[in-house]
């Protein structure tokens, strides 16, 4: 399995972290002056948008100061007892091998503010710690973080500039010994909006799939559309009793098939046990109505498909059981493959239609019998059909594929 670019090329030294000079200066000053007996604020809070290097900066701090890093993802912790159990020993015990120790509380958005949450306990541990604590957060201005903000030194992490993002992309392409057009790199940099992780994911998808420039542009647009779907999923999975979800996906710039893939990919992140079974049952019913729409052309069934995809899944988990925690949703792993398959199907259909027009046969018959037609289309027929270069390339690949399948069968 390929190593993600954002891990493979993650900076390991202060000098390698681009575009965060102010944050670097403040973090260095905090670590060099840290003294548990006299330091007033024993934790720094790195805050800012996703993909700006908050976690990376914490890892660099441990590496540059030769410190042991105790890493804790706050989204895994739901109550004070758990935070106390995991964090307290690390704040009081000395590090192995007499090295320093840095405690990283990553994605503190996930610590709940409820009675059984961990913010109060986290604050108490900050006050008692003998070692510096680095906390990361995307949205630190929520009311539940009011007291936490007062106990930490606040250090903003800003979005990377377009030029810095572009320079990093060009450098990685060079290291990977690949060729990606500058237009595509510029488009990735512009549409990432300062989120370097998103930019690197786009770049890796394009390099791994070896697509042409037009397809690469579509891949980037698929990722860009994901920004709205994240908010929609959050509302769907964490809805309150008074929230209406039937019209939830109307403002999302995706068709229901793509939305279904997003829901399917992330449903297990929010549901467990019987609730998970109910949610998947609702999802399967949405898929059932989708099949009826396609096979029977009963488009009024869209209402039922949307109902099960929204209200059906939301109802699988009662509002009282919703944990107030941050959840990181992932894009469907099949999106790129499905998009490319759709492109192949579009070429197949366009060739079949042109063949039907040339031979005065049924378009549906030509599409259904495409494998037979592909075998008999010769160069003269290709010219008469006026096929485009992409269509000719696809046809030749299909003919070779059919030829190889006959050899195997023989």
XYZ file of C-alpha atoms in Angstrom:
410
model
C 0.000 0.000 0.000
C 1.419 3.376 -1.015
C 2.446 5.761 1.745
C 0.290 8.910 1.659
C 2.281 11.896 0.426
C 1.376 13.957 3.493
C 3.130 11.306 5.627
C 5.947 10.514 3.203
C 6.944 14.171 2.848
C 5.999 15.389 6.330
C 8.637 17.917 7.536
C 10.921 16.654 10.313
C 12.815 19.841 11.151
C 11.819 23.408 11.988
C 13.535 24.697 8.858
C 11.447 22.377 6.639
C 8.060 23.722 7.806
C 6.938 26.336 5.291
C 4.736 29.365 5.836
C 4.428 29.252 9.644
C 7.244 31.541 10.806
C 5.290 33.201 13.625
C 4.042 29.871 15.009
C 7.578 28.441 14.856
C 8.993 31.401 16.772
C 6.359 31.186 19.510
C 6.594 27.411 19.948
C 10.391 27.510 20.171
C 10.196 30.254 22.784
C 7.618 28.292 24.794
C 9.717 25.112 24.837
C 13.018 26.827 25.619
C 11.569 28.752 28.568
C 9.353 25.978 29.960
C 9.765 25.423 33.688
C 6.952 23.561 35.466
C 7.551 25.494 38.690
C 7.417 29.001 37.277
C 5.814 28.813 33.818
C 2.349 30.346 34.057
C 0.880 28.617 31.007
C 2.118 25.043 30.632
C 0.382 24.312 27.323
C 0.314 25.833 23.878
C -2.788 25.606 21.739
C -2.112 25.401 18.009
C -5.302 26.352 16.189
C -6.257 26.891 12.570
C -7.771 25.237 9.492
C -7.101 21.613 8.540
C -3.925 20.886 6.611
C -1.868 23.790 7.977
C 0.667 21.661 9.869
C -0.526 21.709 13.506
C 0.234 18.053 14.237
C 3.373 18.226 12.104
C 4.730 21.113 14.182
C 4.216 19.118 17.380
C 6.078 16.136 15.898
C 8.908 18.430 14.792
C 9.170 19.853 18.317
C 9.724 16.392 19.758
C 12.271 15.536 17.082
C 14.247 18.777 17.348
C 14.387 18.712 21.169
C 15.158 14.966 21.343
C 12.021 14.468 23.426
C 9.727 11.510 23.841
C 6.318 12.337 22.388
C 3.259 11.079 24.213
C 0.473 11.410 21.646
C -3.203 11.387 22.489
C -6.064 11.767 20.028
C -8.747 13.493 22.030
C -11.558 12.270 19.786
C -11.043 8.777 21.255
C -11.759 9.995 24.760
C -15.285 10.615 25.914
C -15.129 11.059 29.664
C -13.065 12.396 32.520
C -12.182 8.980 33.886
C -10.619 7.938 30.586
C -8.660 11.182 30.259
C -7.416 10.824 33.819
C -6.454 7.194 33.235
C -4.457 7.899 30.090
C -3.086 11.412 30.543
C -2.290 11.679 34.233
C 0.562 9.125 34.339
C 2.211 10.790 31.358
C 2.129 14.208 33.004
C 3.744 13.057 36.219
C 6.171 10.275 35.234
C 9.651 10.939 33.879
C 10.507 10.045 30.318
C 12.463 6.946 29.356
C 16.232 7.237 28.784
C 16.312 10.643 30.570
C 15.087 12.456 27.457
C 12.596 15.270 27.631
C 8.900 14.646 27.134
C 6.256 16.494 25.166
C 2.583 15.630 25.499
C 0.480 16.067 22.355
C -3.309 16.271 22.706
C -4.356 16.085 19.068
C -7.723 17.253 17.714
C -9.078 18.552 21.018
C -12.314 19.319 19.128
C -13.265 15.774 20.102
C -13.287 16.348 23.859
C -16.884 16.807 24.969
C -18.215 19.614 27.134
C -20.871 17.493 28.830
C -20.900 16.597 32.504
C -18.912 13.451 31.768
C -16.585 15.164 29.317
C -12.889 15.779 29.591
C -12.301 19.521 29.239
C -12.328 20.211 32.990
C -10.008 17.280 33.632
C -7.725 18.331 30.773
C -7.442 21.785 32.320
C -6.644 20.277 35.730
C -3.912 18.126 34.192
C -2.431 21.153 32.410
C -2.082 22.865 35.773
C -0.368 19.815 37.324
C 1.893 18.731 34.470
C 5.671 18.590 34.785
C 6.087 18.529 30.996
C 5.045 20.884 28.177
C 1.725 20.108 26.516
C 0.880 20.890 22.885
C -2.803 20.913 21.978
C -4.173 21.115 18.432
C -7.624 22.262 17.402
C -9.441 23.354 14.255
C -12.255 25.431 15.757
C -11.093 26.747 19.133
C -13.713 29.508 19.382
C -16.534 27.249 20.548
C -17.995 28.241 23.921
C -16.928 24.967 25.513
C -13.277 26.016 25.081
C -13.564 29.367 26.912
C -11.679 28.229 30.026
C -9.202 26.105 28.068
C -8.189 29.116 25.984
C -7.357 31.073 29.127
C -5.065 28.281 30.359
C -3.041 27.977 27.136
C -0.779 30.134 25.061
C -2.725 30.611 21.848
C -0.705 30.152 18.644
C -2.501 30.496 15.290
C -1.554 28.376 12.270
C -2.484 30.188 9.079
C -3.467 28.778 5.688
C -0.529 28.282 3.353
C -0.248 30.724 0.489
C -0.898 29.643 -3.070
C 2.788 30.068 -3.988
C 4.102 27.988 -1.078
C 1.623 25.207 -1.869
C 2.627 25.268 -5.533
C 6.350 25.153 -4.670
C 5.811 22.134 -2.410
C 3.816 20.319 -5.114
C 6.516 20.946 -7.723
C 9.218 19.692 -5.358
C 7.312 16.458 -4.648
C 6.671 15.811 -8.348
C 10.412 16.167 -8.913
C 11.240 13.781 -6.055
C 8.723 11.259 -7.354
C 10.302 11.540 -10.816
C 6.875 12.084 -12.379
C 5.497 14.477 -14.963
C 2.454 16.549 -14.056
C 1.543 19.614 -16.104
C 2.041 22.984 -14.443
C -1.593 23.865 -15.177
C -2.759 20.960 -13.055
C -0.348 21.827 -10.236
C -1.620 25.402 -10.281
C -5.223 24.189 -10.190
C -4.478 21.910 -7.227
C -2.750 24.746 -5.358
C -5.574 27.202 -6.027
C -8.428 24.872 -5.095
C -6.741 23.540 -1.936
C -7.289 26.977 -0.337
C -4.269 26.620 1.918
C -5.001 23.010 2.954
C -1.729 21.270 2.130
C -3.025 17.819 3.077
C -5.870 18.147 0.570
C -3.428 19.347 -2.103
C -1.115 16.380 -1.533
C -4.029 13.937 -1.627
C -5.138 15.403 -4.969
C -1.603 15.185 -6.347
C -1.197 11.571 -5.253
C -4.559 10.553 -6.752
C -3.561 12.056 -10.089
C -0.068 10.516 -10.094
C -1.281 7.058 -9.022
C -4.101 6.939 -11.572
C -1.933 8.314 -14.412
C -4.854 10.292 -15.851
C -4.700 12.949 -18.550
C -5.056 16.661 -17.856
C -8.815 16.783 -18.416
C -9.430 13.838 -16.111
C -7.065 15.284 -13.499
C -9.148 18.454 -13.441
C -12.261 16.373 -12.774
C -10.498 14.517 -9.934
C -9.705 17.864 -8.288
C -13.306 19.034 -8.656
C -14.539 15.829 -6.971
C -12.417 16.638 -3.928
C -13.512 20.262 -3.954
C -17.168 19.264 -3.798
C -16.426 17.265 -0.642
C -16.360 20.443 1.482
C -20.186 20.723 1.490
C -20.737 17.007 2.017
C -18.714 17.077 5.261
C -21.195 19.520 6.810
C -24.153 17.530 5.487
C -22.816 14.300 7.003
C -22.256 16.039 10.325
C -25.894 17.152 10.382
C -27.152 13.718 9.292
C -25.188 11.696 11.837
C -25.380 14.146 14.759
C -28.861 15.563 14.249
C -30.906 16.930 17.115
C -34.572 16.067 17.600
C -35.737 19.371 16.113
C -33.571 19.211 12.981
C -35.151 18.508 9.595
C -33.021 16.269 7.381
C -35.237 15.434 4.386
C -33.870 18.380 2.383
C -30.336 17.949 3.751
C -28.628 17.041 0.470
C -30.421 19.548 -1.768
C -27.610 22.096 -1.425
C -24.811 19.528 -1.921
C -23.329 19.679 -5.425
C -23.386 15.911 -5.946
C -25.879 13.412 -7.291
C -27.508 10.921 -4.929
C -25.246 8.091 -6.113
C -22.125 9.974 -4.980
C -23.791 11.044 -1.734
C -24.703 7.423 -1.049
C -21.036 6.444 -1.341
C -20.065 9.123 1.196
C -22.734 7.950 3.631
C -21.735 4.295 3.186
C -18.042 5.085 3.768
C -18.610 6.965 7.046
C -21.689 5.406 8.594
C -19.652 3.032 10.788
C -17.785 6.007 12.312
C -20.954 7.189 14.052
C -23.088 4.072 14.588
C -22.521 0.933 16.630
C -24.349 -2.347 17.262
C -28.097 -2.318 16.666
C -28.003 1.305 15.509
C -25.456 0.398 12.824
C -27.677 -2.461 11.621
C -30.693 -0.128 11.391
C -28.679 2.478 9.514
C -27.406 -0.021 6.952
C -30.923 -1.390 6.574
C -32.127 2.123 5.674
C -29.199 2.514 3.275
C -30.042 -0.800 1.586
C -33.659 0.327 1.084
C -32.425 3.559 -0.499
C -30.329 1.431 -2.859
C -33.343 -0.796 -3.585
C -35.423 2.164 -4.748
C -32.483 3.429 -6.809
C -32.494 0.102 -8.655
C -36.218 0.358 -9.327
C -35.749 3.887 -10.675
C -33.061 2.758 -13.141
C -34.739 -0.463 -14.243
C -38.344 0.665 -14.430
C -37.859 4.440 -14.939
C -40.129 5.148 -11.943
C -38.614 8.539 -11.157
C -41.198 9.339 -8.479
C -39.332 6.746 -6.373
C -36.625 9.404 -5.866
C -38.710 10.607 -2.934
C -38.370 7.219 -1.228
C -34.679 6.904 -2.049
C -34.016 10.311 -0.493
C -36.211 9.505 2.533
C -34.253 6.379 3.479
C -30.922 8.078 2.743
C -31.736 10.956 5.113
C -34.517 10.449 7.665
C -34.148 6.658 7.605
C -30.462 6.741 8.517
C -30.839 9.636 10.968
C -33.632 7.815 12.805
C -31.416 4.774 13.369
C -29.775 6.649 16.217
C -31.909 8.484 18.752
C -30.899 12.079 19.577
C -30.157 11.158 23.203
C -27.426 8.731 22.133
C -25.453 11.227 20.047
C -21.922 11.764 21.435
C -20.781 15.374 21.300
C -17.428 14.707 19.693
C -15.504 15.560 16.585
C -15.507 12.932 13.835
C -13.194 12.977 10.855
C -15.093 11.805 7.770
C -13.252 10.181 4.861
C -14.069 10.454 1.154
C -15.225 7.227 -0.506
C -12.272 5.193 -1.711
C -14.268 4.241 -4.820
C -15.011 7.749 -6.127
C -12.108 7.976 -8.563
C -12.593 4.420 -9.818
C -16.307 4.997 -10.326
C -15.695 8.285 -12.123
C -13.196 6.650 -14.479
C -15.612 3.758 -15.074
C -18.306 6.292 -15.948
C -15.948 7.899 -18.446
C -15.335 4.514 -20.086
C -19.069 3.833 -20.223
C -19.643 7.245 -21.797
C -17.148 6.454 -24.582
C -18.686 3.033 -25.088
C -22.151 4.572 -25.392
C -21.050 7.325 -27.785
C -19.331 4.770 -30.088
C -22.403 2.526 -30.023
C -24.699 5.444 -30.894
C -22.500 6.494 -33.823
C -22.444 2.887 -35.070
C -26.247 2.710 -34.780
C -26.641 5.920 -36.796
C -24.275 4.627 -39.478
C -25.981 1.236 -39.801
C -29.567 2.432 -39.085
C -29.978 0.062 -36.143
C -31.414 0.522 -32.669
C -29.228 2.552 -30.324
C -30.214 0.350 -27.390
C -29.343 -2.767 -29.374
C -25.980 -1.282 -30.339
C -25.159 -0.516 -26.677
C -26.231 -3.985 -25.497
C -24.279 -5.736 -28.279
C -21.218 -3.519 -27.990
C -18.763 -6.405 -27.490
C -19.897 -7.947 -30.774
C -19.839 -4.618 -32.604
C -16.362 -3.765 -31.288
C -14.944 -6.925 -32.907
C -16.223 -6.050 -36.387
C -15.428 -2.329 -36.534
C -12.433 -1.841 -38.843
C -10.408 1.244 -39.806
C -12.705 2.094 -42.703
C -15.741 1.975 -40.407
C -13.926 4.125 -37.850
C -13.428 6.838 -40.478
C -17.075 6.655 -41.579
C -18.211 6.932 -37.944
C -15.983 9.991 -37.451
C -14.733 8.793 -34.052
C -12.701 11.139 -31.859
C -9.173 10.284 -30.739
C -10.289 9.258 -27.200
C -13.033 7.076 -28.723
C -10.559 5.404 -31.109
C -8.134 4.772 -28.249
C -10.895 3.266 -26.123
C -12.119 1.100 -29.026
C -8.634 -0.230 -29.719
C -8.148 -1.089 -26.040
C -11.502 -2.876 -26.034
C -10.656 -4.821 -29.181
C -7.356 -5.923 -27.652
C -9.110 -6.917 -24.444
C -11.662 -9.010 -26.373
C -8.909 -10.613 -28.444
C -6.985 -11.616 -25.306
C -10.121 -13.075 -23.726
C -10.637 -15.315 -26.769
C -7.047 -16.571 -26.508
C -7.526 -17.424 -22.844
C -10.759 -19.321 -23.555
C -9.087 -21.256 -26.402
